[in-house]
C-alpha cells in the first residue's frame, strides 16, 4: 500500500501567532514549540511558530498516498445560516500577521527570492495551527487570532487529539480524552463572536487504524463533543471534520467514520475538509468530497473545504509525500469557489514549511517555498 496521509506537523504550533496575554495576566506566546514531526503514514510535518518568546512549532504536512495501517455544552437546535457561497469576496479571509514565512520575508529583504515568495505565499491568508497541549494559555492564544481579524474570516486548526498521528512524526496531543475535552472547551472560549473556520483535528478520523474499535469509538465521541462545544461557544463558527483525501479511504467508508464522529449533525458540523498537507488536484478532491457528503447524509447545506496550498501540479505519480519535487501552489485561498457544496479553497498546510526532507519538519524552508512559488 502506498503511504499517504493528509496532515501535519511536528508537534505543537500555531501558524502564526502574536504574543497574547493569558488569562492569568502573563505574557503568552501564540506560537508553540517545534518538536518532532509526526508521521501519518506518510510522514507529516509540524505547524508554524509564532513570534512570541517561546519556541516555534511548525505547521503540519502530510503525505499523499494511501496510508498503511500502523502497529458539554448543550447545543443550540438552531443552525446558523451559512453564508452564500457566491457572496463573500475572495479576500474576506484573514491573513494573520505572524508566521514563519513573514518572519523570513522581514529578515531577508535583499534575498533575490524574496519578492516572489512574498507576493505568492506571504501575502496570502493561511491557517493558524494550535498543535501543542497547553491548556493554561490556549484561550488567549486563539483569541489573539480571532480578535484581530477585523471582520475577515480566520482559519484555525485545533490539533491536540490524544494518540495523534498514530505515533508518527506529528505524535503528541493531550494526555487523554478527558483532558482533550477540557482543552477544546478552553479553545472554544477564544473563538469570539465573529465568523471563523475551524479545521477540526486533521487525520484524526482518516488515520485511526492504530486504535482499537473501542478507542476509535471513544475518539469519535470526543470529536462529536468538540464540534458541539465549538459551535455552542460561537454560533458563527464553521466547523469541518476530517475526510482524508481522494487517494485514501473510500468515500462510503470515510462517511461512516465521519457520521460516528458527529459530522452529519447540524449541532456540531458544517461539513468536511480534504487534502490537508496533500497534493491531490482540486477537481479530484471536489468530486471525492461530494461523494463523502452524499454518503454522510445530514443537512443539505453541509459542505466541504479543500486544502489547495500545494496541489497545483497534483500528487506525484510515485506517491512521494515528503517535499516532493515538481509541486506548485494551488488555487489562492477563497470563500467563493463557484462550485456546488465546496465552501472554500484554503491554505491549511503552510506552503514552504517542510515535511522533513528539504528542511527540518515544520520549519519554513526558503528554497522549497521558492520552488513552489515559481512551479
XYZ file of C-alpha atoms in Angstrom:
375
model
C 0.000 0.000 0.000
C 1.268 3.357 -0.823
C 1.951 5.622 2.015
C -0.334 8.527 2.152
C -1.923 10.685 4.590
C -3.033 14.018 4.994
C -1.777 16.136 7.527
C 0.512 17.607 9.597
C 3.111 18.745 11.549
C 5.557 18.108 14.076
C 4.153 18.730 17.349
C 2.836 21.774 18.514
C 2.447 25.091 16.950
C 0.397 27.661 15.601
C 0.590 29.062 12.181
C 1.275 32.443 13.122
C 0.629 33.988 16.379
C 1.473 37.071 18.178
C 2.144 37.345 21.829
C -1.046 37.466 23.783
C -1.944 37.902 27.404
C -3.014 34.732 29.025
C -5.895 34.554 31.418
C -3.532 34.746 34.322
C -2.089 38.011 33.066
C 1.253 36.641 31.995
C 2.685 37.095 28.544
C 1.551 34.303 26.311
C 3.128 33.072 23.207
C 0.967 32.427 20.331
C 3.360 30.017 18.805
C 4.108 26.544 20.033
C 7.480 24.986 20.185
C 8.828 22.944 17.399
C 9.083 19.298 18.137
C 9.446 16.308 16.009
C 7.145 15.963 13.122
C 4.522 13.230 13.194
C 4.265 10.511 10.667
C 0.921 9.930 9.475
C 1.633 7.187 7.259
C 3.334 9.290 5.153
C 5.124 11.488 7.421
C 3.582 14.811 8.347
C 5.231 17.991 9.323
C 4.595 20.307 12.229
C 2.929 23.725 12.393
C 4.457 27.164 12.235
C 5.720 29.009 15.269
C 4.608 32.367 16.399
C 6.651 35.397 17.106
C 6.385 35.191 20.812
C 9.104 34.469 23.256
C 8.568 30.770 23.198
C 9.905 28.340 20.718
C 8.113 27.920 17.498
C 6.448 24.873 16.213
C 5.990 24.030 12.603
C 2.838 23.605 10.658
C 1.838 20.093 9.746
C 2.261 18.472 6.453
C 1.144 15.102 5.286
C 1.614 12.535 2.680
C -0.174 11.941 -0.494
C -0.667 8.270 -0.730
C -2.882 5.815 0.971
C -1.592 5.225 4.475
C -0.592 1.865 5.694
C -2.134 0.883 8.962
C 0.156 1.193 11.908
C 1.371 -1.074 14.702
C -20.845 19.665 27.155
C -22.408 22.238 26.442
C -25.945 21.788 25.297
C -26.043 22.604 21.580
C -28.432 25.077 20.095
C -31.045 23.450 17.925
C -30.990 26.311 15.502
C -28.425 26.061 12.724
C -26.992 29.451 11.781
C -27.496 30.278 8.159
C -24.353 29.549 6.186
C -23.176 32.471 4.079
C -23.986 32.199 0.382
C -21.021 30.539 -1.291
C -21.001 33.143 -4.044
C -21.330 36.155 -1.771
C -18.063 36.647 0.125
C -15.192 38.289 -1.699
C -12.068 36.231 -2.235
C -10.085 38.462 0.114
C -12.500 38.108 3.031
C -10.201 35.502 4.614
C -7.929 36.842 7.337
C -4.159 36.806 6.940
C -2.647 36.557 10.396
C 0.394 38.775 10.730
C 2.724 36.364 12.473
C 4.096 33.355 10.624
C 7.409 31.791 9.681
C 7.200 32.992 6.086
C 6.509 36.569 7.205
C 9.421 36.363 9.640
C 11.670 35.244 6.780
C 10.454 37.965 4.410
C 11.072 40.683 7.022
C 14.548 39.398 7.781
C 15.659 38.827 4.163
C 14.681 41.920 2.200
C 17.770 41.588 -0.012
C 17.305 37.931 -0.930
C 16.553 37.622 -4.673
C 13.877 35.023 -3.909
C 12.066 37.347 -1.515
C 9.772 39.222 -3.971
C 8.285 36.012 -5.381
C 7.925 34.316 -2.006
C 6.369 37.451 -0.536
C 3.851 38.028 -3.321
C 2.897 34.405 -3.907
C 2.971 32.981 -0.362
C 3.422 35.542 2.418
C 0.664 37.826 1.143
C -1.933 35.041 1.105
C -4.147 34.135 4.097
C -3.298 30.768 5.669
C -4.467 28.669 8.597
C -3.226 29.116 12.145
C -2.378 25.820 13.860
C -2.641 25.105 17.579
C -0.736 21.858 17.926
C 0.635 21.979 21.435
C -1.243 20.860 24.502
C -1.066 23.959 26.698
C -4.406 24.391 28.471
C -3.255 27.374 30.524
C -2.738 29.628 27.505
C -4.843 28.199 24.692
C -7.810 30.562 25.188
C -5.699 33.701 24.973
C -3.732 32.402 22.002
C -6.856 31.604 19.995
C -8.303 34.959 20.989
C -5.139 36.688 19.742
C -6.045 35.456 16.262
C -9.816 35.862 16.241
C -9.912 39.257 17.958
C -7.647 40.838 15.359
C -9.497 39.635 12.273
C -11.344 42.924 11.797
C -14.361 41.455 10.036
C -12.377 38.994 7.951
C -12.560 35.237 8.488
C -9.680 33.491 10.279
C -8.960 29.785 9.794
C -7.853 27.963 12.950
C -6.730 24.355 13.409
C -7.057 22.595 16.781
C -4.575 19.699 16.673
C -4.222 18.047 20.062
C -6.202 14.798 19.944
C -4.551 12.028 22.047
C -2.528 9.439 20.080
C -2.218 11.979 17.293
C -0.656 10.691 14.083
C -0.654 7.134 15.417
C 2.769 7.723 16.955
C 4.252 9.130 13.750
C 6.200 12.301 13.174
C 3.392 14.506 14.448
C 2.793 12.462 17.537
C 1.660 14.209 20.678
C -1.530 15.830 21.836
C -3.477 15.784 25.089
C -2.713 13.017 27.598
C -6.230 11.532 27.376
C -9.684 12.297 26.026
C -10.925 13.891 29.250
C -8.006 16.333 29.079
C -8.721 16.896 25.388
C -12.386 17.690 26.069
C -11.297 20.292 28.636
C -8.709 21.721 26.207
C -11.340 22.082 23.479
C -13.598 23.999 25.874
C -10.745 26.425 26.504
C -10.029 26.606 22.756
C -13.694 27.381 22.072
C -13.643 30.178 24.649
C -11.192 32.067 22.421
C -13.306 31.912 19.249
C -15.091 35.200 19.895
C -18.387 36.001 18.196
C -17.371 36.612 14.586
C -17.134 34.256 11.643
C -14.322 31.728 11.945
C -13.486 28.484 10.142
C -12.354 25.598 12.363
C -10.460 22.683 10.794
C -11.033 20.088 13.497
C -8.144 17.669 14.054
C -6.598 16.759 10.701
C -6.100 12.992 10.277
C -7.996 12.177 13.469
C -10.665 10.251 11.558
C -8.939 9.154 8.348
C -5.941 7.865 10.299
C -7.281 5.825 13.179
C -6.319 2.229 12.345
C -3.797 2.229 15.171
C -6.689 2.426 17.661
C -8.816 -0.475 18.850
C -12.523 -0.448 17.983
C -13.320 0.811 21.484
C -10.651 3.518 21.329
C -11.953 4.663 17.932
C -15.493 4.893 19.290
C -14.244 6.948 22.229
C -12.279 9.257 19.925
C -15.252 9.770 17.630
C -17.484 10.564 20.611
C -14.939 13.122 21.792
C -14.799 14.736 18.336
C -18.599 14.947 18.289
C -18.478 16.702 21.668
C -15.762 19.003 20.344
C -17.893 20.109 17.406
C -20.854 20.838 19.682
C -18.630 22.738 22.100
C -17.116 24.899 19.351
C -20.469 25.768 17.777
C -22.154 26.402 21.133
C -19.348 28.831 22.062
C -19.676 30.726 18.764
C -22.722 30.009 16.562
C -20.908 31.712 13.659
C -18.063 29.198 13.799
C -17.986 26.871 10.788
C -16.595 23.511 11.905
C -15.240 20.986 9.396
C -14.309 17.337 10.026
C -11.517 15.174 8.615
C -12.371 13.395 5.353
C -8.782 12.498 4.446
C -8.298 12.850 0.695
C -9.265 11.278 -2.609
C -6.306 8.877 -2.614
C -7.018 7.444 0.827
C -10.189 5.837 2.225
C -13.227 5.109 0.035
C -15.925 7.774 0.329
C -18.505 5.440 1.894
C -16.036 4.146 4.472
C -14.915 7.646 5.407
C -18.534 8.830 5.604
C -19.338 6.093 8.117
C -16.478 7.211 10.334
C -17.475 10.853 9.972
C -21.056 10.067 10.933
C -19.835 8.338 14.097
C -17.820 11.473 14.919
C -20.793 13.836 14.653
C -20.066 15.282 11.224
C -23.637 14.724 9.987
C -25.165 16.772 12.816
C -26.000 20.457 12.422
C -25.252 20.919 16.118
C -21.585 20.039 15.623
C -20.647 20.300 11.948
C -20.695 22.391 8.793
C -19.163 19.637 6.706
C -15.767 18.128 5.911
C -12.253 19.076 4.845
C -9.976 17.226 2.438
C -6.388 17.183 1.155
C -4.726 18.758 4.195
C -0.955 18.793 3.615
C -1.509 16.810 0.446
C -1.211 17.339 -3.287
C -4.305 15.923 -4.989
C -5.886 18.104 -7.655
C -8.804 20.302 -6.705
C -11.203 18.694 -9.183
C -10.465 15.228 -7.779
C -10.923 16.458 -4.210
C -14.195 18.216 -5.039
C -15.601 15.058 -6.631
C -14.471 12.975 -3.658
C -15.856 15.468 -1.119
C -19.275 15.405 -2.790
C -19.317 11.595 -2.658
C -18.439 11.713 1.044
C -21.160 14.297 1.730
C -23.720 12.287 -0.219
C -22.897 9.128 1.742
C -22.760 11.060 5.012
C -26.297 12.406 4.883
C -27.243 15.161 7.288
C -28.435 18.689 6.441
C -28.273 19.552 2.730
C -26.147 22.618 3.397
C -23.189 20.632 4.729
C -20.227 21.499 2.527
C -16.507 20.876 2.103
C -13.303 22.861 2.179
C -10.229 21.773 0.228
C -6.581 22.442 1.019
C -5.118 23.858 -2.205
C -1.821 25.050 -0.772
C 0.424 22.692 -2.771
C -1.781 20.924 -5.302
C -1.129 22.979 -8.433
C 0.574 20.072 -10.208
C -1.335 17.284 -8.496
C 0.140 14.416 -6.483
C 3.382 12.735 -7.604
C 2.740 9.533 -9.560
C 5.055 7.551 -7.286
C 3.189 8.534 -4.129
C 6.109 10.568 -2.747
C 4.843 12.759 0.067
C 7.904 14.355 1.666
C 8.594 17.702 -0.027
C 8.260 16.087 -3.468
C 9.884 17.892 -6.385
C 7.809 19.433 -9.150
C 4.901 20.599 -6.976
C 3.479 24.094 -7.080
C 0.995 26.311 -5.291
C -2.671 25.633 -5.978
C -5.627 27.999 -6.144
C -5.410 31.004 -3.864
C -7.476 30.814 -0.681
C -11.065 31.952 -1.149
C -14.543 31.590 0.311
C -16.014 31.928 -3.153
C -15.402 28.786 -5.191
C -18.430 28.822 -7.502
C -18.605 25.033 -7.010
C -21.623 23.241 -5.571
C -21.068 22.110 -1.968
C -17.467 23.356 -1.962
C -17.430 26.139 0.617
C -13.814 27.234 0.310
C -10.337 26.624 -1.002
C -7.948 27.157 1.906
C -4.222 27.042 2.555
C -4.257 24.809 5.608
C -0.763 23.355 5.242
C 1.569 26.343 5.076
C 3.419 26.399 1.738
C 7.170 26.438 2.249
C 7.071 24.683 5.611
C 8.956 21.444 5.081
C 7.644 17.905 5.521
C 11.130 16.997 6.722
C 13.138 16.295 3.553
C 14.145 19.765 2.336
C 14.338 21.179 5.831
C 13.560 20.419 9.452
C 9.955 19.191 9.693
C 7.533 22.081 10.043
C 10.062 24.851 9.562
C 9.997 27.396 6.756
C 12.478 26.457 4.028
C 13.008 29.282 1.510
C 14.363 27.073 -1.273
C 11.302 24.828 -1.081
C 8.971 27.846 -0.907
C 10.634 29.386 -3.943
C 10.238 26.169 -5.948
C 6.518 26.042 -5.072
C 6.023 29.699 -5.942
C 7.641 29.514 -9.358
C 6.350 25.952 -10.035
